[in-house]
CSV table of C-alpha atoms in Angstrom, one decimal:
chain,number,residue,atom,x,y,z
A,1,UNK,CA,282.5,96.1,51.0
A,2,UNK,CA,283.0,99.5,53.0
A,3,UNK,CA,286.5,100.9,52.3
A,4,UNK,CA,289.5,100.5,55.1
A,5,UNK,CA,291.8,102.7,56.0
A,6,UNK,CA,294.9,101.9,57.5
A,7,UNK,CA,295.0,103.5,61.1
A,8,UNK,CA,298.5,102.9,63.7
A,9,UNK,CA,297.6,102.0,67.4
A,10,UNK,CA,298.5,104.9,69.6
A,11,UNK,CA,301.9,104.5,70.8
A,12,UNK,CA,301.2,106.1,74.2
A,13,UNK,CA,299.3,103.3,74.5
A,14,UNK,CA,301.5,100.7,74.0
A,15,UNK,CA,304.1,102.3,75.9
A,16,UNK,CA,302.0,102.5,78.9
A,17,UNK,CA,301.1,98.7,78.5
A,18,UNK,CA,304.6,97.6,78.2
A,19,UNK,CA,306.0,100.0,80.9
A,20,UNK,CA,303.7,98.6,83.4
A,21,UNK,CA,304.1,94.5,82.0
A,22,UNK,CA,307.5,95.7,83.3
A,23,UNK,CA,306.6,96.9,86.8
A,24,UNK,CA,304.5,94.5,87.5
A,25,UNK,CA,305.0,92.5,90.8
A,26,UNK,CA,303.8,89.3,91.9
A,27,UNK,CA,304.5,86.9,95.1
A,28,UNK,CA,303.9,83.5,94.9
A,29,UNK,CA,301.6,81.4,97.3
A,30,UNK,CA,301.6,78.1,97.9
A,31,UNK,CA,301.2,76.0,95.0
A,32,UNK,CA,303.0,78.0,92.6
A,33,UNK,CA,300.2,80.2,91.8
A,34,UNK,CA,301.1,83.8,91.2
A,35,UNK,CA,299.2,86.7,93.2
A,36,UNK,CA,299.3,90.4,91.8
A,37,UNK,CA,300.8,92.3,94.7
A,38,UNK,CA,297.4,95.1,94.9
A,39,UNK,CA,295.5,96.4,97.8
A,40,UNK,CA,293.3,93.2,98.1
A,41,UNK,CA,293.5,89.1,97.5
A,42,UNK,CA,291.9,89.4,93.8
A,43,UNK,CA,294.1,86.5,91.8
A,44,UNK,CA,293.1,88.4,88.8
A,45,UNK,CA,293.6,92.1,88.7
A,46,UNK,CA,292.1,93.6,85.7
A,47,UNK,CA,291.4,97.1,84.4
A,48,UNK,CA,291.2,99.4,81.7
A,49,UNK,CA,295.3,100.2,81.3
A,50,UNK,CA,296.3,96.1,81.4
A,51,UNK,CA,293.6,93.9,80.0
A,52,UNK,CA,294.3,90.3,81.2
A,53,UNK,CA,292.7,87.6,78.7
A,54,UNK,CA,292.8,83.9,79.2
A,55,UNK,CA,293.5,80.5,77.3
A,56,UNK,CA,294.3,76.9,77.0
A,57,UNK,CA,297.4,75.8,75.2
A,58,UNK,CA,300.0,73.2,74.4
A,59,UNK,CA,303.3,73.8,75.7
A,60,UNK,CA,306.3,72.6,73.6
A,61,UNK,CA,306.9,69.3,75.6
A,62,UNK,CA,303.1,68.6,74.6
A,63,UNK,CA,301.6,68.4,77.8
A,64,UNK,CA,298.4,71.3,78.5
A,65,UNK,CA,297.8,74.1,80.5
A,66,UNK,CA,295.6,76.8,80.8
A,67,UNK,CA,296.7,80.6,81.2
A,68,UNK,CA,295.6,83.7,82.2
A,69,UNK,CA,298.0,86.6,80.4
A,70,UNK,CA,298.7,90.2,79.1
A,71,UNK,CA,298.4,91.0,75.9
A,72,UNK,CA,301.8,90.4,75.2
A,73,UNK,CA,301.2,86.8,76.7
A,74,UNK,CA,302.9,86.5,79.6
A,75,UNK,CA,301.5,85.1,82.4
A,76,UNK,CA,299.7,86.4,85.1
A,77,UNK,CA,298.3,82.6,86.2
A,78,UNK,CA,298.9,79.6,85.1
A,79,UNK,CA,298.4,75.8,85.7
A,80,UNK,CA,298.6,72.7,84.5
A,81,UNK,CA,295.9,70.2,82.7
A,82,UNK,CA,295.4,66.8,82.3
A,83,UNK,CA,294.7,67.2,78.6
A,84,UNK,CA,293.6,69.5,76.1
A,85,UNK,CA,291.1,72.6,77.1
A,86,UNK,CA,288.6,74.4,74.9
A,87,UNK,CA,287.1,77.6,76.8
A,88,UNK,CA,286.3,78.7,80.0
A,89,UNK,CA,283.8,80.6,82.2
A,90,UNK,CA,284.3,83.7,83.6
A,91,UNK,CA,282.4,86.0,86.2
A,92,UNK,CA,284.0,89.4,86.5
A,93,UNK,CA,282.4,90.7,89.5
A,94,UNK,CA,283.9,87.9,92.0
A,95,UNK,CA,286.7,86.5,89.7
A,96,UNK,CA,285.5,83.1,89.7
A,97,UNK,CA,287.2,81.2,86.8
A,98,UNK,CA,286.5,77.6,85.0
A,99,UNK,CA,288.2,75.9,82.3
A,100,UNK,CA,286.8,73.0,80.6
A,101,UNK,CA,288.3,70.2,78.5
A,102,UNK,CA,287.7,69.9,75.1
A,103,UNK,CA,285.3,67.9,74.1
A,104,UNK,CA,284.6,64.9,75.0
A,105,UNK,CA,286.9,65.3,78.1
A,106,UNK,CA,285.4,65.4,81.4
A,107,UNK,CA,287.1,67.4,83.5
A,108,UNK,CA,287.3,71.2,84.4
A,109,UNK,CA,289.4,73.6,86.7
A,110,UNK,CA,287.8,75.9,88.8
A,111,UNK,CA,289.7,79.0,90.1
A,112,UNK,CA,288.3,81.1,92.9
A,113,UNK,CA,290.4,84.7,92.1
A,114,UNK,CA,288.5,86.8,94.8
A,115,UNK,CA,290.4,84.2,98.0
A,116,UNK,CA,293.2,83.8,95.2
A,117,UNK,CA,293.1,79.9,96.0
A,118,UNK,CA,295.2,77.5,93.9
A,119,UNK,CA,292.9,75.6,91.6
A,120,UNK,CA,290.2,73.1,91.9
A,121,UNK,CA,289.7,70.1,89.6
A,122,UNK,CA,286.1,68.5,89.2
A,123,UNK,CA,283.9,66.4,87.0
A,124,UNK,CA,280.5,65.9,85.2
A,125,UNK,CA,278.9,62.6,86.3
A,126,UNK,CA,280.2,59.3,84.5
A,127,UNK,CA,276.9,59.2,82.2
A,128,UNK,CA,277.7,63.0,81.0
A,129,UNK,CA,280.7,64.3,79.5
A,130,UNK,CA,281.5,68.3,78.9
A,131,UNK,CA,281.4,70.4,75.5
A,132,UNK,CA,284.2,72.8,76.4
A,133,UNK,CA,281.7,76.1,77.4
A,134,UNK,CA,279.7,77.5,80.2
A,135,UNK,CA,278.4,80.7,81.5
A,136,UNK,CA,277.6,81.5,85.0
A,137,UNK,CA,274.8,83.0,86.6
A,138,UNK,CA,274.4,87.0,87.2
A,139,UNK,CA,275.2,86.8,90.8
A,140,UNK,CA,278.1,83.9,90.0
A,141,UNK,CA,276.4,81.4,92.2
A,142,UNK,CA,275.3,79.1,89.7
A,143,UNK,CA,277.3,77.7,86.5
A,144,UNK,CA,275.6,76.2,83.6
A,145,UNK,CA,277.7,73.8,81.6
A,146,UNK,CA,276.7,71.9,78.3
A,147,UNK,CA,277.0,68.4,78.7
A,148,UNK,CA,276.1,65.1,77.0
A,149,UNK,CA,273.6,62.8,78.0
A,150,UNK,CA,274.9,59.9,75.5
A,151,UNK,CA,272.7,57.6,76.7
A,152,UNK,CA,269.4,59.0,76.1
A,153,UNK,CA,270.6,60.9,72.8
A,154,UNK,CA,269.9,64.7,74.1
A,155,UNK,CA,271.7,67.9,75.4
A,156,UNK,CA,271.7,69.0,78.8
A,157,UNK,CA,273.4,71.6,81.3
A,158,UNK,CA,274.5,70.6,84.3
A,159,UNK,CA,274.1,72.8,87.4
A,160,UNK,CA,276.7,73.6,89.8
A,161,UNK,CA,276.4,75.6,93.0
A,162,UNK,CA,279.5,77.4,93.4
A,163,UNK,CA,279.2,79.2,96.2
A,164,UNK,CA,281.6,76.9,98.4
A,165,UNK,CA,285.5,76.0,98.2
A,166,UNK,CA,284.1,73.0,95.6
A,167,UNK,CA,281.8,73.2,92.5
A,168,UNK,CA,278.7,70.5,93.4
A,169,UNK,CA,276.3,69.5,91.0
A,170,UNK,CA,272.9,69.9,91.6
A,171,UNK,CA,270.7,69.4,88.9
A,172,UNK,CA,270.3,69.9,85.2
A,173,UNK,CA,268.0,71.2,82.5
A,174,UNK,CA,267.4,69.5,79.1
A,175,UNK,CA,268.9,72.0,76.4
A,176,UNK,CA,265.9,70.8,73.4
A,177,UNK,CA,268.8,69.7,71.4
A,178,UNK,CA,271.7,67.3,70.8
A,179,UNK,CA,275.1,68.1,70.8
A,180,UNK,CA,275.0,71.4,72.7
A,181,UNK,CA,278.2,73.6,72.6
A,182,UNK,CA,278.5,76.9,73.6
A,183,UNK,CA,276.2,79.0,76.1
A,184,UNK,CA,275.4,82.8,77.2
A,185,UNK,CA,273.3,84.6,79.5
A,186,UNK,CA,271.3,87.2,77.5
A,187,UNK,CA,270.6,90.5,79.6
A,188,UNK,CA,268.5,91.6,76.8
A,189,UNK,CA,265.8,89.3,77.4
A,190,UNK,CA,266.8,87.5,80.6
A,191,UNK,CA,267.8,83.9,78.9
A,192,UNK,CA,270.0,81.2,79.0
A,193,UNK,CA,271.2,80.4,74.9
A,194,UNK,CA,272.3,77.3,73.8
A,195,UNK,CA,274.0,76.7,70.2
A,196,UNK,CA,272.6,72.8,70.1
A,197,UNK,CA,275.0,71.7,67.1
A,198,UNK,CA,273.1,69.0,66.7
A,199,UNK,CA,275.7,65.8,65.7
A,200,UNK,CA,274.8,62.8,68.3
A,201,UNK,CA,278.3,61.5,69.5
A,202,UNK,CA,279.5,58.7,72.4
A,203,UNK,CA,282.8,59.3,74.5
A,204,UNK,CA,282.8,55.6,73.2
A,205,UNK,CA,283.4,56.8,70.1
A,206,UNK,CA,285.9,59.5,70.9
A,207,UNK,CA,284.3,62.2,67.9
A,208,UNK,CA,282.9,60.3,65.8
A,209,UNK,CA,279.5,61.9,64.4
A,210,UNK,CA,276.9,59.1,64.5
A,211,UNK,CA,273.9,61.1,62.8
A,212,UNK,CA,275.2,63.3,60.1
A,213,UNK,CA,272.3,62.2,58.2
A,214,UNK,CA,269.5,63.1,60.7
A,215,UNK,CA,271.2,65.8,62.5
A,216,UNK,CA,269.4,69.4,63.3
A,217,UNK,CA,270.8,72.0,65.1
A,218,UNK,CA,269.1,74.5,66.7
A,219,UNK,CA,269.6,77.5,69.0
A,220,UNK,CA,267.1,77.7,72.4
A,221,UNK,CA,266.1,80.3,74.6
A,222,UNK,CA,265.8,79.2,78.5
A,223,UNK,CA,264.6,80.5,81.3
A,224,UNK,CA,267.3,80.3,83.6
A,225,UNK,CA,265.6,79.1,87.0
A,226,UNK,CA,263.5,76.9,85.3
A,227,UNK,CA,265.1,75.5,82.4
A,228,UNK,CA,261.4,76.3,80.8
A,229,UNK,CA,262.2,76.5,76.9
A,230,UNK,CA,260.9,79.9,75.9
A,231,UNK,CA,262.0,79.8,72.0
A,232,UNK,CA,263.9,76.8,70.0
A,233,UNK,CA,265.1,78.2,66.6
A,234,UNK,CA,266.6,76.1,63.4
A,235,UNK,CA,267.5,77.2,59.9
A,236,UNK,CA,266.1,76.3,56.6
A,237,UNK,CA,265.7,72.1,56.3
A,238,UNK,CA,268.2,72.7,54.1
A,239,UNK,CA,271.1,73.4,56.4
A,240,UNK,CA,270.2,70.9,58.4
A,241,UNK,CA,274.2,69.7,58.5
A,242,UNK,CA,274.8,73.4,59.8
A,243,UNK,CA,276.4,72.3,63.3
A,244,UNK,CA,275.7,75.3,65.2
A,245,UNK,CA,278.3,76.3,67.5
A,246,UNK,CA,279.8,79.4,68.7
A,247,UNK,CA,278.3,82.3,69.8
A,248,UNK,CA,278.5,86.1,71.1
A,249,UNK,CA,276.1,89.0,71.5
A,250,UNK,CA,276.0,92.0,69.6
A,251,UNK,CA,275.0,95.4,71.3
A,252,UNK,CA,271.5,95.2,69.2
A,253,UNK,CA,270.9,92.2,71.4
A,254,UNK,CA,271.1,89.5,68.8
A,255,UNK,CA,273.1,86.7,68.9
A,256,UNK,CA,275.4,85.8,66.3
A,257,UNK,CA,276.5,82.1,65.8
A,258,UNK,CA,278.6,80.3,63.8
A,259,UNK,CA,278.4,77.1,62.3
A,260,UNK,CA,280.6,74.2,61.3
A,261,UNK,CA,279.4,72.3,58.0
A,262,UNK,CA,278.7,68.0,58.1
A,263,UNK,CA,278.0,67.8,54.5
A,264,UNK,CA,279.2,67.9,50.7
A,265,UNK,CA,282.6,69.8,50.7
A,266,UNK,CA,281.9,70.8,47.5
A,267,UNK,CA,278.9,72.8,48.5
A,268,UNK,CA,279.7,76.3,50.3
A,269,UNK,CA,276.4,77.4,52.3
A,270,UNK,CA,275.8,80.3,54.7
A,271,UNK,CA,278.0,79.8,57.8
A,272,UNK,CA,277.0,82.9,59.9
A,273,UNK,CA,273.3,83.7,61.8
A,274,UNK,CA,271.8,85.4,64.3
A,275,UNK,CA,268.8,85.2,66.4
A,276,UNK,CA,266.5,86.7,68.9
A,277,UNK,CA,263.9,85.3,71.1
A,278,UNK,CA,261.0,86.3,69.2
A,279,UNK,CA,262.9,87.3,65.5
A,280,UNK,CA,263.1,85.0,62.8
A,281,UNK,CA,266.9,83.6,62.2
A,282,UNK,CA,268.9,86.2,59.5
A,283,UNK,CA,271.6,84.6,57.4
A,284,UNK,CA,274.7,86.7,57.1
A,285,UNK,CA,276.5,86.3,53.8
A,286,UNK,CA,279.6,86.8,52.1
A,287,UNK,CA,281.7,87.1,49.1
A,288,UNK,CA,281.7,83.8,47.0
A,289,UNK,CA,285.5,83.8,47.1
A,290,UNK,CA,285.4,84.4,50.9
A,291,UNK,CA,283.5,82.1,51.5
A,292,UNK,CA,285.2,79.1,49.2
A,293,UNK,CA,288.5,79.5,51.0
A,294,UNK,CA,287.0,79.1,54.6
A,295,UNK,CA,287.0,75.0,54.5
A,296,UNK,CA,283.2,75.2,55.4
A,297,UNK,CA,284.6,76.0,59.1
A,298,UNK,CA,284.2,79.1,61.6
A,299,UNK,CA,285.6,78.9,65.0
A,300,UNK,CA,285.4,81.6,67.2
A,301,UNK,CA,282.3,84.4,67.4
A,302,UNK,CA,283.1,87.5,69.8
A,303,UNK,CA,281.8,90.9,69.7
A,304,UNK,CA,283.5,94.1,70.3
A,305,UNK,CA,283.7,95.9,73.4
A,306,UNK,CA,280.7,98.6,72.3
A,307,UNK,CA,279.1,95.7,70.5
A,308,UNK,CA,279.1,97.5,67.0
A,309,UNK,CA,281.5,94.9,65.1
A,310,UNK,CA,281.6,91.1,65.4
A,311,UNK,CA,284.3,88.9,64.7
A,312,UNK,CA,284.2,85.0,63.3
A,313,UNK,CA,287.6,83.5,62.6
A,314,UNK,CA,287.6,80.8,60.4
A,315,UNK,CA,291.4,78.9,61.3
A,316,UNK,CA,290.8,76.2,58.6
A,317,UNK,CA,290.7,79.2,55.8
A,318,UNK,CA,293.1,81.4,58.0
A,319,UNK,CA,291.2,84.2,57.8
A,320,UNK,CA,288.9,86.4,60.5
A,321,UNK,CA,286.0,88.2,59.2
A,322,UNK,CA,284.8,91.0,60.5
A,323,UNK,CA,281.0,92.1,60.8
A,324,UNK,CA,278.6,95.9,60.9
A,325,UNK,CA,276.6,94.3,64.1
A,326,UNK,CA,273.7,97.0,63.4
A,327,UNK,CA,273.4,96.2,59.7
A,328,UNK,CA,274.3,92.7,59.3
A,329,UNK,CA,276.9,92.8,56.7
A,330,UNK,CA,280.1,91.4,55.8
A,331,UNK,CA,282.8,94.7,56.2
A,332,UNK,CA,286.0,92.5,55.4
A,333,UNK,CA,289.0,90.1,56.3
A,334,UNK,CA,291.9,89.3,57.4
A,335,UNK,CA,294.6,86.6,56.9
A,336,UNK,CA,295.8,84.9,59.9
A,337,UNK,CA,297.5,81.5,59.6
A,338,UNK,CA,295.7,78.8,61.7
A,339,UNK,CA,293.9,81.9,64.0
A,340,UNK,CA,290.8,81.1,66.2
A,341,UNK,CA,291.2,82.5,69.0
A,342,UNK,CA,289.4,86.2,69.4
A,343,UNK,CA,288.4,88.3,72.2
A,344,UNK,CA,287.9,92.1,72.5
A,345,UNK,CA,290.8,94.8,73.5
A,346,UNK,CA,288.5,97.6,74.1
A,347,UNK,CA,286.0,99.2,72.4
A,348,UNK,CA,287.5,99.0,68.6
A,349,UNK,CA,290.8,96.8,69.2
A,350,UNK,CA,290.9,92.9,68.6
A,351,UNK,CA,293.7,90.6,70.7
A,352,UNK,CA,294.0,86.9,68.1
A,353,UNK,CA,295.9,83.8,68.9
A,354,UNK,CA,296.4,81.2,67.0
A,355,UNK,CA,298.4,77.8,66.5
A,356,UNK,CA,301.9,79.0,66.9
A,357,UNK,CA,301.8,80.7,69.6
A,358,UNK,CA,301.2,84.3,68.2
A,359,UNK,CA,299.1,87.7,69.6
A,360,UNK,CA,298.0,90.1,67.1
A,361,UNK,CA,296.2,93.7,67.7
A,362,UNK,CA,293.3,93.8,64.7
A,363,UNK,CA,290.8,96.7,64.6
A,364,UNK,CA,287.9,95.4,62.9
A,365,UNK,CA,287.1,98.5,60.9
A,366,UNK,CA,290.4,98.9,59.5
A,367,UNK,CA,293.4,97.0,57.6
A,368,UNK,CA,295.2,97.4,60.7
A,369,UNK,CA,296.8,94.6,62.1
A,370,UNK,CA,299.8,93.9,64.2
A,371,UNK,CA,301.9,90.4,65.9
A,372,UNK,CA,302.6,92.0,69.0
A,373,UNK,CA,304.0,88.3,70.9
A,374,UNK,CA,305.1,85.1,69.3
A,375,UNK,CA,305.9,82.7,72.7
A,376,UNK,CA,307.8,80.2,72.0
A,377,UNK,CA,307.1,76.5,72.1
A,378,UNK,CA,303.4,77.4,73.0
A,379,UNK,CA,299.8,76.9,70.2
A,380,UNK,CA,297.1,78.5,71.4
A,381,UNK,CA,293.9,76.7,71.7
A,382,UNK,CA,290.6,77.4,70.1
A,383,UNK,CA,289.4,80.1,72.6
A,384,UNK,CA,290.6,83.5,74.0
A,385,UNK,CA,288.6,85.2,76.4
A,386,UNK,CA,288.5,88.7,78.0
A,387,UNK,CA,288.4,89.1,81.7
């Protein structure tokens, strides 16, 4: 493991990122949502001095909602859901937003931030049911959402036009896989990715996993106009019980996902890969003793703003690991109790939430971390995105 040094965050830095949290203004529209008082209607104002990031979460009365924040979490947006969230979708360029519910839920919230409308709830069809992800298009026209096709026993992702004041569906593609989970648009190579996981499940049957015996993951390559399957990737027969999950793209191009483990808890395989269109799938490993304190379990996969470090958090193990994207290895970890959600701060820095409702700064070449918010009352779901 490369050696760490200990390095403080600037504190001109954080004393221009308080002093404007401070400053900030906001009006409220109808609805209650809050609109950042700027030059045009954008709901969501972000730049380079005040990162805004975004997540679902359980408030202390136990009912849902879903926030977009500073990196001190208070809120910049927020509204109310009808149950738990997972992720959401995000396209910078004309601030569309969607939340999704957490598996097997089937319902999501669409925000349009460019006409800084109040929110928009819609559904997948009765016969389908949501995975919690979703990625839109380049131009933000189109979103492509996992869903479940129970019935027939595959993956698919629904296609929604969202170019009017509603999301409509109008179509879908067949994913070459059960169980798909999370999604991204590759620039590299001009494809839709799907992490299938693999595990066969019924909204019936709230999460039950029907197949652990016969499952197998895979991750595919699309093309994203025609849903033509250009490259369907799985690992060794041997991991087989590897659900495949979440995902992000290094600045190499490869796509690093992380898997969840369906069989023996005694047994501790690989949990981290990556892939390519046209590569063969690399196994990243770890230390043994990492590795045995991780519950089998990764959550999260993000990539650093320059791409050159990924980051898997593993909540069941409370720890986040931290990876050289250009050579593929392990650099090292951190403890973080009950911590899954991870999204990048800039080019080096980290922003981690977890269960309690704490923020942490974490460079992922260096011991350095910091709690920089604990909100009351709140846990942070599974997912923390950048806008």
């Amino acid at each position: 493991m490369r050696s760490m040094v200990t390095r403080a965050l600037p504190l001109s830095r954080r004393s221009l990122l308080q002093g404007l949290a401070g400053l900030a203004v906001t009006t409220l529209v109808p609805g209650g949502v809050a609109l950042a008082n700027a030059k045009n209607t954008r709901l969501f104002q972000t730049n380079a001095e005040e990162p805004l990031f975004a997540s679902a979460f359980r408030k202390a009365d136990g009912s849902f909602a879903f926030r977009v924040m500073r990196e001190d979490g208070s809120s910049v947006f927020e509204a109310p859901l009808p149950d738990r969230g997972h992720s959401a979708a995000w396209h910078r360029e004309t601030a569309k937003l969607v939340a999704f519910a957490r598996r097997p839920g089937n319902f999501a919230m669409y925000v349009n931030g460019m006409a800084g409308d109040g929110p928009v709830m819609f559904t997948a069809p009765e016969d389908r049911h949501f995975y919690g992800h979703g990625v839109f298009s380049q131009d933000g026209k189109v979103l492509y959402a996992p869903e479940n096709d129970w019935v027939h026993k595959r993956g698919v992702l629904g296609l929604y036009d969202m170019t009017g004041a509603r999301p409509h569906r109008i179509g879908e593609m067949d994913t070459g896989g059960i169980g798909p989970h999370d999604i991204l648009l590759s620039p590299t190579c001009g494809s839709l990715v799907i992490a299938n996981g693999g595990i066969h499940t019924r909204p019936d049957r709230d999460r039950e996993k029907l197949n652990i015996d016969s499952m197998l993951p895979s991750v595919a390559f699309l093309h994203p106009q025609t849903g033509e399957i250009r490259a369907r990737h799985e690992l060794d027969p041997s991991l087989h019980q590897l659900s495949l999950r979440h995902m992000a793209m290094d600045g190499h191009g490869r796509v690093w996902v992380g898997g969840q483990y369906q069989g023996d808890k005694s047994e501790l395989p690989p949990l981290i890969a990556s892939f390519t269109l046209d590569g063969t799938p690399r196994i990243h490993e770890m230390p043994q003793q990492i590795k045995a304190q991780l519950s089998n379990y990764v959550g999260s996969v993000t990539a650093s703003g320059d791409g050159e470090v990924i980051v898997t958090s593993c909540p069941r193990g409370g720890k986040i690991l931290f990876w050289n994207a250009s050579s593929g290895d392990y650099i090292g970890a951190q403890a973080v109790a009950d911590g899954c959600g991870v999204a990048p701060l800039d080019q080096e820095f980290f922003l981690i939430s977890d269960g309690s409702g704490g923020l942490r700064f974490a460079e992922g070449t260096s011991e350095y971390l910091e709690l920089t918010a604990q909100v009351p009352g709140t846990s942070w779901d599974n997912h923390l995105i950048s806008l």
